[in-house]
Each structure stands twice: as C-alpha cells, then as structure tokens.
PDB file of C-alpha atoms in Angstrom:
ATOM      1  CA  MET A  35      -9.037 -10.681  59.192  1.00 53.00           C
ATOM      2  CA  THR A  36     -10.338  -9.167  56.033  1.00 57.00           C
ATOM      3  CA  THR A  37     -13.769 -11.091  54.101  1.00 58.00           C
ATOM      4  CA  PRO A  38     -13.875 -11.333  50.395  1.00 56.00           C
ATOM      5  CA  SER A  39     -17.007  -8.975  48.730  1.00 55.00           C
ATOM      6  CA  ARG A  40     -19.719 -10.473  47.593  1.00 61.00           C
ATOM      7  CA  LEU A  41     -19.729  -7.500  44.886  1.00 54.00           C
ATOM      8  CA  PRO A  42     -17.917  -8.278  41.619  1.00 53.00           C
ATOM      9  CA  ASP A  43     -15.305  -6.190  40.686  1.00 54.00           C
ATOM     10  CA  PRO A  44     -15.915  -4.001  37.991  1.00 54.00           C
ATOM     11  CA  TYR A  45     -13.469  -4.115  36.482  1.00 50.00           C
ATOM     12  CA  GLY A  46     -12.380  -7.886  35.959  1.00 52.00           C
ATOM     13  CA  GLN A  47      -9.671  -9.245  34.199  1.00 52.00           C
ATOM     14  CA  GLY A  48     -11.912 -11.475  32.083  1.00 49.00           C
ATOM     15  CA  GLN A  49     -14.154  -8.275  30.603  1.00 53.00           C
ATOM     16  CA  GLY A  50     -11.837  -6.911  28.842  1.00 56.00           C
ATOM     17  CA  ALA A  51     -11.258 -10.014  27.159  1.00 64.00           C
ATOM     18  CA  ASN A  52     -14.806 -10.429  26.703  1.00 83.00           C
ATOM     19  CA  LEU A  53     -15.171  -7.005  24.867  1.00 82.00           C
ATOM     20  CA  ALA A  54     -12.958  -7.919  22.754  1.00 81.00           C
ATOM     21  CA  ASP A  55     -14.233 -11.033  21.916  1.00 82.00           C
ATOM     22  CA  ILE A  56     -17.677  -9.692  21.358  1.00 80.00           C
ATOM     23  CA  LEU A  57     -16.057  -6.884  18.942  1.00 80.00           C
ATOM     24  CA  GLU A  58     -13.835  -9.589  17.193  1.00 82.00           C
ATOM     25  CA  ARG A  59     -16.999 -11.393  16.634  1.00 80.00           C
ATOM     26  CA  VAL A  60     -19.167  -8.245  15.273  1.00 79.00           C
ATOM     27  CA  LEU A  61     -16.671  -7.184  13.289  1.00 79.00           C
ATOM     28  CA  ASP A  62     -16.296 -10.401  11.592  1.00 81.00           C
ATOM     29  CA  LYS A  63     -19.967 -11.718  11.096  1.00 79.00           C
ATOM     30  CA  GLY A  64     -21.627  -8.413  10.794  1.00 79.00           C
ATOM     31  CA  VAL A  65     -24.801  -6.409  12.685  1.00 80.00           C
ATOM     32  CA  VAL A  66     -27.480  -4.973  10.591  1.00 78.00           C
ATOM     33  CA  ILE A  67     -29.864  -2.029  12.818  1.00 82.00           C
ATOM     34  CA  ALA A  68     -32.489  -1.038  10.328  1.00 84.00           C
ATOM     35  CA  GLY A  69     -35.616   1.146  12.288  1.00 88.00           C
ATOM     36  CA  ASP A  70     -37.961   3.363  10.699  1.00 88.00           C
ATOM     37  CA  ILE A  71     -39.633   6.546  12.401  1.00 89.00           C
ATOM     38  CA  LYS A  72     -43.049   8.017  10.912  1.00 91.00           C
ATOM     39  CA  ILE A  73     -43.747  11.608  12.258  1.00 90.00           C
ATOM     40  CA  ASN A  74     -47.996  11.485  11.378  1.00 90.00           C
ATOM     41  CA  LEU A  75     -50.671  14.245  12.340  1.00 88.00           C
ATOM     42  CA  LEU A  76     -54.517  13.058  12.135  1.00 88.00           C
ATOM     43  CA  ASP A  77     -53.425   9.939   9.782  1.00 85.00           C
ATOM     44  CA  ILE A  78     -51.414  12.467   7.701  1.00 87.00           C
ATOM     45  CA  GLU A  79     -47.899  11.275   7.035  1.00 87.00           C
ATOM     46  CA  LEU A  80     -45.875  14.022   7.654  1.00 89.00           C
ATOM     47  CA  LEU A  81     -41.979  12.948   7.476  1.00 91.00           C
ATOM     48  CA  THR A  82     -40.884   9.320   7.285  1.00 91.00           C
ATOM     49  CA  ILE A  83     -36.938   8.867   8.281  1.00 91.00           C
ATOM     50  CA  LYS A  84     -35.176   5.119   7.741  1.00 90.00           C
ATOM     51  CA  LEU A  85     -32.740   4.141   9.322  1.00 88.00           C
ATOM     52  CA  ARG A  86     -30.143   1.505   8.247  1.00 85.00           C
ATOM     53  CA  LEU A  87     -26.962   1.285  10.482  1.00 84.00           C
ATOM     54  CA  VAL A  88     -24.085  -1.790   9.578  1.00 82.00           C
ATOM     55  CA  VAL A  89     -21.438  -2.454  11.619  1.00 83.00           C
ATOM     56  CA  ALA A  90     -19.034  -4.454   9.706  1.00 83.00           C
ATOM     57  CA  SER A  91     -15.121  -4.851   9.153  1.00 83.00           C
ATOM     58  CA  VAL A  92     -14.402  -3.501   6.232  1.00 80.00           C
ATOM     59  CA  ASP A  93     -13.193  -6.857   4.730  1.00 83.00           C
ATOM     60  CA  LYS A  94     -16.762  -8.281   5.933  1.00 82.00           C
ATOM     61  CA  ALA A  95     -18.366  -5.221   3.928  1.00 81.00           C
ATOM     62  CA  LYS A  96     -17.033  -5.659   0.746  1.00 84.00           C
ATOM     63  CA  GLU A  97     -18.103  -9.365   0.795  1.00 84.00           C
ATOM     64  CA  MET A  98     -21.290  -8.204   1.144  1.00 80.00           C
ATOM     65  CA  GLY A  99     -20.909  -5.836  -1.859  1.00 84.00           C
ATOM     66  CA  ILE A 100     -20.815  -2.450   0.050  1.00 81.00           C
ATOM     67  CA  ASP A 101     -17.887  -0.333  -1.158  1.00 80.00           C
ATOM     68  CA  TRP A 102     -19.068   3.451  -1.376  1.00 79.00           C
ATOM     69  CA  TRP A 103     -15.894   4.607   0.145  1.00 76.00           C
ATOM     70  CA  GLU A 104     -13.790   3.539  -2.407  1.00 80.00           C
ATOM     71  CA  SER A 105     -15.146   5.479  -4.930  1.00 78.00           C
ATOM     72  CA  ASP A 106     -15.974   8.569  -2.974  1.00 78.00           C
ATOM     73  CA  PRO A 107     -13.393  11.079  -3.364  1.00 76.00           C
ATOM     74  CA  ALA A 108     -14.223  13.425  -0.203  1.00 77.00           C
ATOM     75  CA  LEU A 109     -12.694   9.694   1.782  1.00 75.00           C
ATOM     76  CA  SER A 110     -10.427   8.151  -1.125  1.00 76.00           C
ATOM     77  CA  SER A 111      -7.297   9.802  -2.134  1.00 80.00           C
ATOM     78  CA  ARG A 112      -7.827   7.238  -5.645  1.00 80.00           C
ATOM     79  CA  ALA A 113     -11.337   8.330  -5.947  1.00 76.00           C
ATOM     80  CA  ARG A 114     -10.082  12.217  -6.291  1.00 80.00           C
ATOM     81  CA  ARG A 115      -7.106  11.587  -8.278  1.00 82.00           C
ATOM     82  CA  ASP A 116      -9.396  10.046 -10.432  1.00 82.00           C
ATOM     83  CA  GLU A 117     -11.646  12.549 -10.366  1.00 83.00           C
ATOM     84  CA  LEU A 118      -9.273  15.339 -11.428  1.00 84.00           C
ATOM     85  CA  ALA A 119      -7.957  12.826 -14.095  1.00 85.00           C
ATOM     86  CA  ALA A 120     -11.173  12.803 -15.739  1.00 87.00           C
ATOM     87  CA  GLU A 121     -11.723  16.434 -15.568  1.00 89.00           C
ATOM     88  CA  ASN A 122      -8.335  17.018 -16.666  1.00 89.00           C
ATOM     89  CA  ARG A 123      -8.999  15.161 -19.723  1.00 89.00           C
ATOM     90  CA  GLU A 124     -12.644  16.488 -20.571  1.00 91.00           C
ATOM     91  CA  LEU A 125     -10.686  20.027 -19.556  1.00 91.00           C
ATOM     92  CA  ARG A 126      -8.097  19.436 -22.225  1.00 90.00           C
ATOM     93  CA  ASP A 127     -10.382  18.020 -25.129  1.00 88.00           C
ATOM     94  CA  ARG A 128     -12.386  21.291 -24.411  1.00 89.00           C
ATOM     95  CA  LEU A 129      -9.319  23.401 -25.360  1.00 88.00           C
ATOM     96  CA  ARG A 130      -8.571  21.195 -28.546  1.00 86.00           C
ATOM     97  CA  GLU A 131     -12.058  21.846 -29.580  1.00 86.00           C
ATOM     98  CA  LEU A 132     -11.950  25.833 -28.997  1.00 87.00           C
ATOM     99  CA  GLU A 133      -8.489  26.264 -30.506  1.00 84.00           C
ATOM    100  CA  GLY A 134      -9.663  23.869 -32.958  1.00 82.00           C
ATOM    101  CA  GLY A 135      -7.238  20.838 -33.047  1.00 63.00           C
ATOM    102  CA  HIS A 136      -4.331  22.902 -33.549  1.00 60.00           C
ATOM    103  CA  VAL A 137      -2.494  22.314 -30.332  1.00 53.00           C
ATOM    104  CA  ALA A 138       0.526  19.470 -30.925  1.00 58.00           C
ATOM    105  CA  PRO A 139      -0.711  15.759 -29.926  1.00 59.00           C
ATOM    106  CA  ARG A 140       2.753  15.257 -28.703  1.00 60.00           C
ATOM    107  CA  GLU A 141       1.746  17.835 -26.484  1.00 64.00           C
ATOM    108  CA  VAL A 142      -1.095  15.768 -25.329  1.00 62.00           C
ATOM    109  CA  GLU A 143       0.510  12.987 -24.733  1.00 65.00           C
ATOM    110  CA  ARG A 144       2.853  14.647 -22.528  1.00 68.00           C
ATOM    111  CA  GLU A 145       0.932  16.238 -20.282  1.00 68.00           C
ATOM    112  CA  THR A 146      -1.336  12.940 -20.594  1.00 66.00           C
ATOM    113  CA  GLU A 147       1.774  10.870 -19.271  1.00 67.00           C
ATOM    114  CA  ARG A 148       2.744  14.048 -16.763  1.00 68.00           C
ATOM    115  CA  GLU A 149      -0.752  12.976 -14.989  1.00 64.00           C
ATOM    116  CA  GLU A 150      -0.305   9.522 -14.832  1.00 63.00           C
ATOM    117  CA  GLU A 151       3.042   9.435 -12.981  1.00 65.00           C
ATOM    118  CA  ARG A 152       0.653  11.520 -10.508  1.00 60.00           C
TER     119      ARG A 152
END
C-alpha cells in the first residue's frame, strides 16, 4: 500500500500554466524596475549609475511611446536602408558640386529610382 506524498510535485501540471499566465500578464501590462547605485567616498560622490528596466511586449512599448529599435540601424533593416539612402543622396550631391553640376539630371533620377527599388 502506497501513501500519498506530503510534498507537492515541483513540476506539477498547473505550474506551467501559471508561469505562462504571469508572463502574458507582465508583457501585456508592462513592468518598470528602477534603481540607483551611488558610490561615495568621504561624502564625495564618485559614481552614480541609474538603472531603468522596462519589460513589456512590443505593442505595449509602442503604446508607451518607446520605439527606439525602429530607428536604430543596428536593429532595423529599414533604418539601415534609410541611412544608406540618405548617405547615397549626400554623396551624389557632393559629387554634383565637385563636378560643377555637369552630371546629367536623368542619370541622377535613374540612380534614385534604383535606390528606391532596393
């Protein structure tokens, strides 16, 4: 005859759902964790570190006005393309100035069209 264990099973069926519910709730609502670290020596402030951590879904972050990853070329291919397109326009303008405006306008239009297609 076996007796039931008094200790709960650490990997019970309900825990996975609870963790998923908690994660969904955190991402839906968002969580902000803030803290400051100050290092003083003889009442002289040597170092201050301000930490701010926001945990939220992408949609919730956008609702809060946080969308810095969209304009960072290291994180967004669209931002990288826009940055390259702007750099190409600047270089064409400088080349046109150096050549004294002798670049054919139609050639500049073709280059711009090719760039926009990419």
